[in-house]
Coordinates of C-alpha atoms in Angstrom, one line a residue:
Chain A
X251 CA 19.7 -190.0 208.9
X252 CA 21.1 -188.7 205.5
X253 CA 18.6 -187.7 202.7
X254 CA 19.8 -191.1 200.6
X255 CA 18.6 -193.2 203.2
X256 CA 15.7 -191.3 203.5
X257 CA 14.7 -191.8 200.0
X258 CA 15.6 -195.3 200.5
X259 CA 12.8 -195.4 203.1
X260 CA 10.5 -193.9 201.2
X261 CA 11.1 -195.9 198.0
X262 CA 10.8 -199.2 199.8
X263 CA 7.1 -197.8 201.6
X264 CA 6.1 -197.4 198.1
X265 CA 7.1 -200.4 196.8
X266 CA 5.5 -201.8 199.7
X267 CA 2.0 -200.6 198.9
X268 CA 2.4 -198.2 202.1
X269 CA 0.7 -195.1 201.5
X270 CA 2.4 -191.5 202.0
X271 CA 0.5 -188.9 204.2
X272 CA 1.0 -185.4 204.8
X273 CA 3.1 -185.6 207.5
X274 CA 5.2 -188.3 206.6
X275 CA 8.6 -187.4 205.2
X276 CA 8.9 -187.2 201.5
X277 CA 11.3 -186.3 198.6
X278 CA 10.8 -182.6 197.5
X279 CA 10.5 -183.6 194.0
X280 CA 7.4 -186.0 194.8
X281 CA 6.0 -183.0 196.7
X282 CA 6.6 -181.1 194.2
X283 CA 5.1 -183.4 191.5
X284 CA 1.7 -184.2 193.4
X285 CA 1.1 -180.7 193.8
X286 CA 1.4 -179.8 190.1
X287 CA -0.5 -182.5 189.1
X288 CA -3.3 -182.4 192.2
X289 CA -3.6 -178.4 191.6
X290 CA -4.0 -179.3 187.8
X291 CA -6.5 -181.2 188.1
X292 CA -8.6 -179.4 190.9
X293 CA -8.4 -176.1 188.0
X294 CA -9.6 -178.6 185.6
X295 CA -12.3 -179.4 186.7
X296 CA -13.7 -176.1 187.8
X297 CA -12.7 -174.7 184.4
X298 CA -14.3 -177.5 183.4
X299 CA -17.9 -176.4 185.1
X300 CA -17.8 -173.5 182.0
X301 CA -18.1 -175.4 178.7
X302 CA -21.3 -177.4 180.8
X303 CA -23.0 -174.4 182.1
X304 CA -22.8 -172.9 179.1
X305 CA -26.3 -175.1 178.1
X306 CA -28.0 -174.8 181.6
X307 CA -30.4 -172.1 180.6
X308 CA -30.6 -174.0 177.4
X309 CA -31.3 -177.6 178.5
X310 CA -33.8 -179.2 176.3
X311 CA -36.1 -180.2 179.3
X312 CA -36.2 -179.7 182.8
X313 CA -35.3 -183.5 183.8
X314 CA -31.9 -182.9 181.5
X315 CA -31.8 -178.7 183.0
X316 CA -31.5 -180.7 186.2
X317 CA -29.1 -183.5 185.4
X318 CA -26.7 -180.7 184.4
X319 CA -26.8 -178.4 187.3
X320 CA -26.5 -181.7 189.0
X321 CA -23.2 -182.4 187.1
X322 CA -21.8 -179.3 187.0
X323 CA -22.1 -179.2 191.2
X324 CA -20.5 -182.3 190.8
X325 CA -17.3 -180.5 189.3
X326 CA -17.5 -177.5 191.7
X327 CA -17.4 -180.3 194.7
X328 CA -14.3 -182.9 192.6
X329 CA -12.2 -179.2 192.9
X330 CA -12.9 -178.7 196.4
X331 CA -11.8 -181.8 197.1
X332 CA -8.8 -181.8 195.3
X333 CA -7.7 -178.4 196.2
X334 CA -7.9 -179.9 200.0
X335 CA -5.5 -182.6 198.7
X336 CA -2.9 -180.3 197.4
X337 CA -3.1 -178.2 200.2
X338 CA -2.1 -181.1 202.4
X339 CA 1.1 -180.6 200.7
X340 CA 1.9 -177.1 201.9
X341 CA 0.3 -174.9 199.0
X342 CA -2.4 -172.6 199.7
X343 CA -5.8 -172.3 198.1
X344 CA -4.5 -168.7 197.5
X345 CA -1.9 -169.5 195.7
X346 CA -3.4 -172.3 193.5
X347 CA -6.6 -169.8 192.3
X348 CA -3.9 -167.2 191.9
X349 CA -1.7 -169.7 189.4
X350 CA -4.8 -170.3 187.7
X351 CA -6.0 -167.0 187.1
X352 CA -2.9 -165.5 186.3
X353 CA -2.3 -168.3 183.5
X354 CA 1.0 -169.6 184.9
X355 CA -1.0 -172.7 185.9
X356 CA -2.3 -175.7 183.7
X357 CA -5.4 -177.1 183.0
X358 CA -6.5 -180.1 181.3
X359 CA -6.9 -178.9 177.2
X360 CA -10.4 -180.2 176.6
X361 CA -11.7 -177.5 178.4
X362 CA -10.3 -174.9 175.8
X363 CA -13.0 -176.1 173.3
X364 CA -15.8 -174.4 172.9
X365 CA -19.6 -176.7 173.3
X366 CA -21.5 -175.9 170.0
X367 CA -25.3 -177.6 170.2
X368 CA -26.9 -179.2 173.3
X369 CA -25.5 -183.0 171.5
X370 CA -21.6 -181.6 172.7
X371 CA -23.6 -182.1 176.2
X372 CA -23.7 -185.8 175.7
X373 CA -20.3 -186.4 174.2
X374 CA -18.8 -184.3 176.5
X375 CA -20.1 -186.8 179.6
X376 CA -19.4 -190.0 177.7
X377 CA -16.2 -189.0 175.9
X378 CA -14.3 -186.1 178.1
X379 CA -15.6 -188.0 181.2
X380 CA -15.2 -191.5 179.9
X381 CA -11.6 -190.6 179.4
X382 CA -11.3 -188.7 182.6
X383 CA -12.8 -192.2 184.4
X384 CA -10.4 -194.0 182.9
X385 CA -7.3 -191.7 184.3
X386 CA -9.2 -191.2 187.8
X387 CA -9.8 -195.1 188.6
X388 CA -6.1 -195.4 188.1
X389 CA -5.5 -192.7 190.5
X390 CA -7.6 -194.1 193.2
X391 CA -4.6 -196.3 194.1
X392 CA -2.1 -193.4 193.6
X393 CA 0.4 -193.6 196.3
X394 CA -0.4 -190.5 197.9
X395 CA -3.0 -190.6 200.5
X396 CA -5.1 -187.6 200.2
X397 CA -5.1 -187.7 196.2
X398 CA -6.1 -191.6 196.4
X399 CA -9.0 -190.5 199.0
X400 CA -10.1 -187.3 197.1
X401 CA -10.2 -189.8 194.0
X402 CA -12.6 -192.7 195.3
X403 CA -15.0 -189.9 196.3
X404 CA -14.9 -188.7 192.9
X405 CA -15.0 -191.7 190.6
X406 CA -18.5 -192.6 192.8
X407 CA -20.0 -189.5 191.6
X408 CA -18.6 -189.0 188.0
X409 CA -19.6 -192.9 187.0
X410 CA -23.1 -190.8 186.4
X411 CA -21.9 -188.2 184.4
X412 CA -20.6 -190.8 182.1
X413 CA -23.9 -192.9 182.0
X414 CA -26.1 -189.5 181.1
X415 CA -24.1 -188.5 178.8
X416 CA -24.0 -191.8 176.7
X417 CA -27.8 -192.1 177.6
X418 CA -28.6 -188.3 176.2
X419 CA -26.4 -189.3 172.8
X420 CA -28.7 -192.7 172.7
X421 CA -31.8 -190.4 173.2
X422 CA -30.8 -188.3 169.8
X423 CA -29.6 -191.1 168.3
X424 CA -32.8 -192.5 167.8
X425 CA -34.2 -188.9 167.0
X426 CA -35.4 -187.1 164.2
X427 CA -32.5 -186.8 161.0
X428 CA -31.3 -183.6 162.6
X429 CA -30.6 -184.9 166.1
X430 CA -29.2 -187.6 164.3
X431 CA -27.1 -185.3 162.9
X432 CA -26.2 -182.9 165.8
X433 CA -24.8 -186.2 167.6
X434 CA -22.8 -187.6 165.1
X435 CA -20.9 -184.0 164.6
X436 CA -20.7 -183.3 168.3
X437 CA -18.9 -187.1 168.4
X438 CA -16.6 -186.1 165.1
X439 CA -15.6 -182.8 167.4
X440 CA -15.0 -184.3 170.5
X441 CA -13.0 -187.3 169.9
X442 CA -9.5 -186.0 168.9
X443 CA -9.3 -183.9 172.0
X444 CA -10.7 -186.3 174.0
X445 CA -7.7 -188.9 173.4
X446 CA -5.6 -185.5 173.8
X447 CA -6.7 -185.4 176.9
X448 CA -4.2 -188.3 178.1
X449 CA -1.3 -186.8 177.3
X450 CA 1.8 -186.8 174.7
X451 CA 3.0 -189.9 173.8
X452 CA 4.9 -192.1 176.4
X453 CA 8.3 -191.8 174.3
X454 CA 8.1 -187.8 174.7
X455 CA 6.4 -187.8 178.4
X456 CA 8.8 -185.6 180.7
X457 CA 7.5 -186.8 184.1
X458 CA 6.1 -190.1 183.2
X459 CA 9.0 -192.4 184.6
X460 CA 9.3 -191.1 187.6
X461 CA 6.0 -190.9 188.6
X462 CA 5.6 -194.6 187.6
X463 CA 8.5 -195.0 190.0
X464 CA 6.9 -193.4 193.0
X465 CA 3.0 -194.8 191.7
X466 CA 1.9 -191.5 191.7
X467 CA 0.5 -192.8 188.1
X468 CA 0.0 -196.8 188.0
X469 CA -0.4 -196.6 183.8
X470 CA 0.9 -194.6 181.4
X471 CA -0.6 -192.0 179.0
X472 CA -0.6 -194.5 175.6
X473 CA -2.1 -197.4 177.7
X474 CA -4.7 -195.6 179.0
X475 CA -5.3 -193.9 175.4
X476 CA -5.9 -197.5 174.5
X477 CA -8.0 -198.8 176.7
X478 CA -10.3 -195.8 176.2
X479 CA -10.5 -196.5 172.4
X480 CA -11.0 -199.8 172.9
X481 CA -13.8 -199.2 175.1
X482 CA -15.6 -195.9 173.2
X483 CA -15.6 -198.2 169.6
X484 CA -17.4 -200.8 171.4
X485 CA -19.9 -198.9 172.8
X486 CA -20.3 -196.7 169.4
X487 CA -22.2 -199.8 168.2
X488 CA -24.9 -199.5 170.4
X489 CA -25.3 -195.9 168.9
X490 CA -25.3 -196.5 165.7
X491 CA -22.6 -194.0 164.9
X492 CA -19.0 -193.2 163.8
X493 CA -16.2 -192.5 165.1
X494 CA -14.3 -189.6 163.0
X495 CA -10.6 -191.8 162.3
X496 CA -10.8 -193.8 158.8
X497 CA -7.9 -196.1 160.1
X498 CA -9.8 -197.4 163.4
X499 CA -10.0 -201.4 163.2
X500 CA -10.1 -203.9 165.5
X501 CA -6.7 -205.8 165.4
X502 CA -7.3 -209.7 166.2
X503 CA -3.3 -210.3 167.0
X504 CA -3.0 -207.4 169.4
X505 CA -6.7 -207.6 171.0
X506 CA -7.0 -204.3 170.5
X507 CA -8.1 -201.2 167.7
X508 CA -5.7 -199.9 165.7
X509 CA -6.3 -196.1 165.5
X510 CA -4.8 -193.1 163.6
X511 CA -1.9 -190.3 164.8
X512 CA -3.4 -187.9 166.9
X513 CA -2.1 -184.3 165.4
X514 CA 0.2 -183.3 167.7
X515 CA 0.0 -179.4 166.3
X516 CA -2.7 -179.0 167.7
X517 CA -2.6 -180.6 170.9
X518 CA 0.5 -178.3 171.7
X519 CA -1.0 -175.5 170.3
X520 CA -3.5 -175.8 172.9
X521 CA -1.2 -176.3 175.6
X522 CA 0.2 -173.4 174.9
X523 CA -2.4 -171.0 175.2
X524 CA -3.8 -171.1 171.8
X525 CA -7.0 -173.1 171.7
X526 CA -10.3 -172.2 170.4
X527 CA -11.0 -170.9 173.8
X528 CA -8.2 -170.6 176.0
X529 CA -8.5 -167.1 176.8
X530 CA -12.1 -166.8 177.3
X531 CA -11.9 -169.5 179.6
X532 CA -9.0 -167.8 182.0
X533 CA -11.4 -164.6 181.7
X534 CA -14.5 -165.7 182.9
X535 CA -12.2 -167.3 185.6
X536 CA -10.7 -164.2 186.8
X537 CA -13.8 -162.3 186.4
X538 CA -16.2 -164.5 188.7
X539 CA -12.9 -164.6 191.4
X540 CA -12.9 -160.6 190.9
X541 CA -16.7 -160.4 191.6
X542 CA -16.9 -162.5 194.2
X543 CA -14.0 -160.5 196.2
X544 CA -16.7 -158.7 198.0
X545 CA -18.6 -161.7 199.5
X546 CA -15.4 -163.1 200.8
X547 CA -14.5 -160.1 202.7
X548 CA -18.3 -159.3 204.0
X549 CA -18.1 -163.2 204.7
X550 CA -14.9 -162.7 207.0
X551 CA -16.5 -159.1 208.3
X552 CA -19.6 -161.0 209.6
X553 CA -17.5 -163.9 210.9
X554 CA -15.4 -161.4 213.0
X555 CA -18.2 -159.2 214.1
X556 CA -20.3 -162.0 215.2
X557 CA -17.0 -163.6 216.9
X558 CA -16.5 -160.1 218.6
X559 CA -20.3 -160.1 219.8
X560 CA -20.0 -163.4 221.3
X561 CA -17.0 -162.5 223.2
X562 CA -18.5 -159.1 224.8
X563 CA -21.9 -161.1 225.8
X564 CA -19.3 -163.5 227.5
X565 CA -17.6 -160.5 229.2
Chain B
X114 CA 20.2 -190.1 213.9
X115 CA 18.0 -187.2 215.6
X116 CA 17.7 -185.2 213.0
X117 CA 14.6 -182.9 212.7
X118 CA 13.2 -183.1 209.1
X119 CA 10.3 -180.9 209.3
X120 CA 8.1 -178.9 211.6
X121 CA 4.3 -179.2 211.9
X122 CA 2.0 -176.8 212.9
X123 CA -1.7 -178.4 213.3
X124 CA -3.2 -181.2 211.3
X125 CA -2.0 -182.2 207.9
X126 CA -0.6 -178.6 207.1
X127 CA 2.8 -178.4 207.4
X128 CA 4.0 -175.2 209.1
X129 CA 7.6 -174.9 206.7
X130 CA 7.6 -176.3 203.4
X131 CA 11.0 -178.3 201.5
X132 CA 9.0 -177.5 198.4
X133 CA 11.3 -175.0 197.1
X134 CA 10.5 -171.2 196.5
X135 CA 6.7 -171.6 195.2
X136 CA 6.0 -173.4 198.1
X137 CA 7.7 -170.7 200.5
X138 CA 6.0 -168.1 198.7
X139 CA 2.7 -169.5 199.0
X140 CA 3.1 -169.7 203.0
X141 CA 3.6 -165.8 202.9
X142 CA 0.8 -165.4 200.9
X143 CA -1.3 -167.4 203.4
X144 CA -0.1 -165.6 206.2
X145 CA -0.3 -162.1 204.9
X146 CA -4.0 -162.5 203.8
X147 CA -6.0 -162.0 206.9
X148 CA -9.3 -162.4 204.5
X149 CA -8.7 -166.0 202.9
X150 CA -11.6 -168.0 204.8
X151 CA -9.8 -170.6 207.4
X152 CA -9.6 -174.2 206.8
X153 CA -11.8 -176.6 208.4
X154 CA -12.4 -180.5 208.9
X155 CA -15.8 -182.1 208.1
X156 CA -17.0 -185.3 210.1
X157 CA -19.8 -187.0 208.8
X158 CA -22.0 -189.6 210.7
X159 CA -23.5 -191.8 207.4
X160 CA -26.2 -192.9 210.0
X161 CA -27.5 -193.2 213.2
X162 CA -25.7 -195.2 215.2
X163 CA -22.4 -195.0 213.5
X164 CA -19.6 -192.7 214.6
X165 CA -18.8 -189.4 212.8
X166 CA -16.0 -190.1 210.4
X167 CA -13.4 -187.8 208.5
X168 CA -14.2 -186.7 205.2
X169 CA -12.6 -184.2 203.7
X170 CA -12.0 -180.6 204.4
X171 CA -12.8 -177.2 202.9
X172 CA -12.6 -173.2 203.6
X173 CA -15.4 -171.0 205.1
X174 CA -15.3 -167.8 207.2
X175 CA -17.3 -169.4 210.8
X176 CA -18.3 -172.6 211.9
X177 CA -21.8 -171.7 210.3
X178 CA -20.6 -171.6 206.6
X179 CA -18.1 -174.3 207.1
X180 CA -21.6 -176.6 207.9
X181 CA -23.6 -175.2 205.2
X182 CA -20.7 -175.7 202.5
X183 CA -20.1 -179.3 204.3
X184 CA -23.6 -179.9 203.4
X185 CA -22.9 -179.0 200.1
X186 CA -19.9 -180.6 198.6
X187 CA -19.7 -183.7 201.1
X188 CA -23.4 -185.0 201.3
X189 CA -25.2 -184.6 198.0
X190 CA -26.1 -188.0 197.9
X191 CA -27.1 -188.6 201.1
X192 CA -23.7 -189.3 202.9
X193 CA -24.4 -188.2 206.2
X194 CA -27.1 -187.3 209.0
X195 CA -25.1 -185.3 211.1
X196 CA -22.1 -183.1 210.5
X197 CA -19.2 -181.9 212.6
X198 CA -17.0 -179.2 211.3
X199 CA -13.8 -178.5 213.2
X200 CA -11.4 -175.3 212.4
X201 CA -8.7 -177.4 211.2
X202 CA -5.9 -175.7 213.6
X203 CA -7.5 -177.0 216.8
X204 CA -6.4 -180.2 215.8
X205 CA -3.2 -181.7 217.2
X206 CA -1.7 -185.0 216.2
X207 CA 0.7 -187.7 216.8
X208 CA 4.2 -186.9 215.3
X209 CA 5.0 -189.9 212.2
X210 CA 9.1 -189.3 212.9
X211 CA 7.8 -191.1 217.0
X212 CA 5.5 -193.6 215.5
X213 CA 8.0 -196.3 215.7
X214 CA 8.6 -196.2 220.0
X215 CA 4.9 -194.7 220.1
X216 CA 3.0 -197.5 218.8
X217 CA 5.1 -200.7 218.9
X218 CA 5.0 -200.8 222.6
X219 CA 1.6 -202.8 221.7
X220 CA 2.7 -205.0 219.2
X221 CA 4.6 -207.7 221.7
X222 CA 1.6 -207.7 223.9
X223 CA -0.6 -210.8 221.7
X224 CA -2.2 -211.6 225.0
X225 CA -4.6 -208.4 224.7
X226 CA -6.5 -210.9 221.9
X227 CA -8.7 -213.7 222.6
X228 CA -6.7 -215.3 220.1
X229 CA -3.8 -215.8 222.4
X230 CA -6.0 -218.2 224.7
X231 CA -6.4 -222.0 223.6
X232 CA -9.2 -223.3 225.0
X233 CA -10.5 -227.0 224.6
X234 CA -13.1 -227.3 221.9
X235 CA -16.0 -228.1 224.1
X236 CA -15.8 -224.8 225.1
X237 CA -18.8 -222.9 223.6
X238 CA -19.9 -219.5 222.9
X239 CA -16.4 -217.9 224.5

């Protein structure tokens, strides 16, 4: 069978609903694709575990010291699970910590921002998550099998991360003047990056269309941006703040908000390396892989001299 | 018609990868690192009485670890009761290119289902 019919096949399973799994034959581009964007998203969110566990030892009770380790598990356990995924595809774990570390790989911007006062805590679950939801429901009906799997696990555990977060930012929201405070400038620093964190904009998307085509994404980057905004400046109201864009309003014709231009400067800058925190991020990365080089090999040592003991009882 | 796409090795992994050169690269690196922990499959059983299902999979160095770390990252909310963890090379599955004359062979076969029998209504409880 030629590689055009093949492609045939596989277009028509897709458009079928079918789902693809490891082993069934696929275009090296869509392998290719799903294990950019799988490894990309495992790295973010282990990356993603840094900005959080920055306030563990800092938590303002034990109940929210908790919640946080708690969450930040969470992440640890969404990268393991992705990683799996990708490595379904041929990659190695190896190779994927390796990309990271070494900076050829991506991870999702957000995490490049540094998490000033205990209120970034709560944005960070109800905005960075919120927006992360919103991208990871979609994916739960992703056309690849493992990815689709990996993704149902994880939107039943992040749904919480969202609901403390918002429920921490309600807690301050009814504080004193300065929580007050502390939670309407954690929301003004976290909202521009969180609608970063969806992307460019559909007319200058790269791998959009394609990916459309093969459902490994169901909706693109601007319509998830909207739905997100359309949800966060509902639930604003309840409290009681702002959100940081002067040309937000509610338009009656389209049934949705209006919103201001993202600043793209930045968001490329970031991209590119040049974040707030970009580079202490890829450092404590390599440093905690570098440190923990030790108990991998004593790990493999024990395994092999327990393996051998076993074997010479036997004997 | 019979031509051979692609060879597997054990479970989902394939053995030789059409990814181009990162993906080639990354099966050397695999291979020539005799300390990356081996890959292994976790089986969950949510409760008693149900049958231990797949999960997921993850690395560890023996079977030991891989059930501590399946404890870990698969049943934090109290998924599971009982765990298996099997090295994820010791599985062997059926080839997708044969599941057309593998599995079809059923398909003509409807009297296998109750379904296929029409019984008079005043037939009960049958």
């Amino acid at each position: 069978m030629s590689v055009q019919n093949l492609e045939t096949l596989f277009q028509a399973k897709i458009d079928k609903e079918v789902k693809i799994e490891p082993r069934d034959w696929m275009p090296d581009a869509y392998r290719k694709t799903n294990v950019r964007q799988i490894s990309q998203h495992a790295h973010s969110e282990i990356v993603g575990m840094l900005p959080e566990g920055n306030w563990i030892s800092r938590a303002p009770s034990l109940k929210r010291k908790a919640i946080l380790i708690a969450k930040v598990q969470d992440e640890a356990g969404h990268g393991l699970y992705l990683y799996s995924a990708a490595e379904t595809l041929g990659t190695s774990r190896e190779q994927m910590i390796d990309d990271l570390n070494s900076g050829k790989a991506k991870y999702s911007s957000i995490f490049n921002y540094p998490t000033l006062t205990w209120a970034d805590m709560g944005a960070v679950g109800w905005l960075v998550d919120g927006a992360a939801i919103l991208n990871q429901v979609m994916l739960c009906r992703t056309s690849y099998g493992p990815y689709a799997r990996a993704m149902v696990r994880i939107c039943k555990e992040e749904s919480f991360h969202q609901r403390q977060g918002f429920e921490s930012l309600l807690v301050l929201s009814k504080g004193t003047d300065e929580q007050k405070a502390m939670c309407q400038d954690a929301i003004n620093r976290w909202w521009w990056p969180s609608l970063m964190m969806f992307g460019p904009k559909d007319s200058e998307s790269t791998n959009s269309d394609q990916s459309m085509k093969w459902k490994i994404k169901r909706k693109t980057n601007d319509e998830l941006r909207q739905n997100f905004i359309d949800m966060i400046a509902e639930q604003i109201k309840l409290l009681g703040m702002t959100l940081p864009d002067p040309d937000l309003k509610w338009n009656e014709e389209k049934k949705h908000y209006d919103s201001g231009e993202i600043n793209w400067d930045e968001f490329w800058a970031v991209v590119k390396g040049n974040g707030p925190c970009n580079k202490q991020r890829l450092a404590a990365r390599n440093k905690a892989h570098e440190e923990g080089a030790w108990v991998r090999e004593a790990a493999m040592a024990y395994a092999a001299k327990k393996k051998a003991k076993e074997l010479s009882r036997v004997a | 018609m019979n031509i051979k796409i692609r060879k597997y090795l054990y479970g989902d992994i394939p053995e030789e990868n059409a990814g181009g050169t990162d993906l080639k690269k990354t099966a050397d690196i695999a291979q020539n690192n005799p300390d990356a922990w081996p890959l292994w499959e976790v089986f969950i059983r949510s409760k008693q009485g149900l049958d231990h299902k797949h999960a997921g999979s993850l690395h560890a160095a023996d079977a030991a670890m891989a059930i501590e770390n399946a404890r870990d990252v698969y049943t934090r909310r109290q998924e599971g009761v009982s765990l298996w963890v099997v090295e994820s090379k010791y599985i062997h599955a059926s080839n997708p290119d044969d599941a057309e004359s593998f599995y079809t062979p059923a398909e003509d076969k409807i009297y296998r289902h109750p379904g296929f029998y029409d019984l008079p209504d005043e037939v009960k409880h049958m």
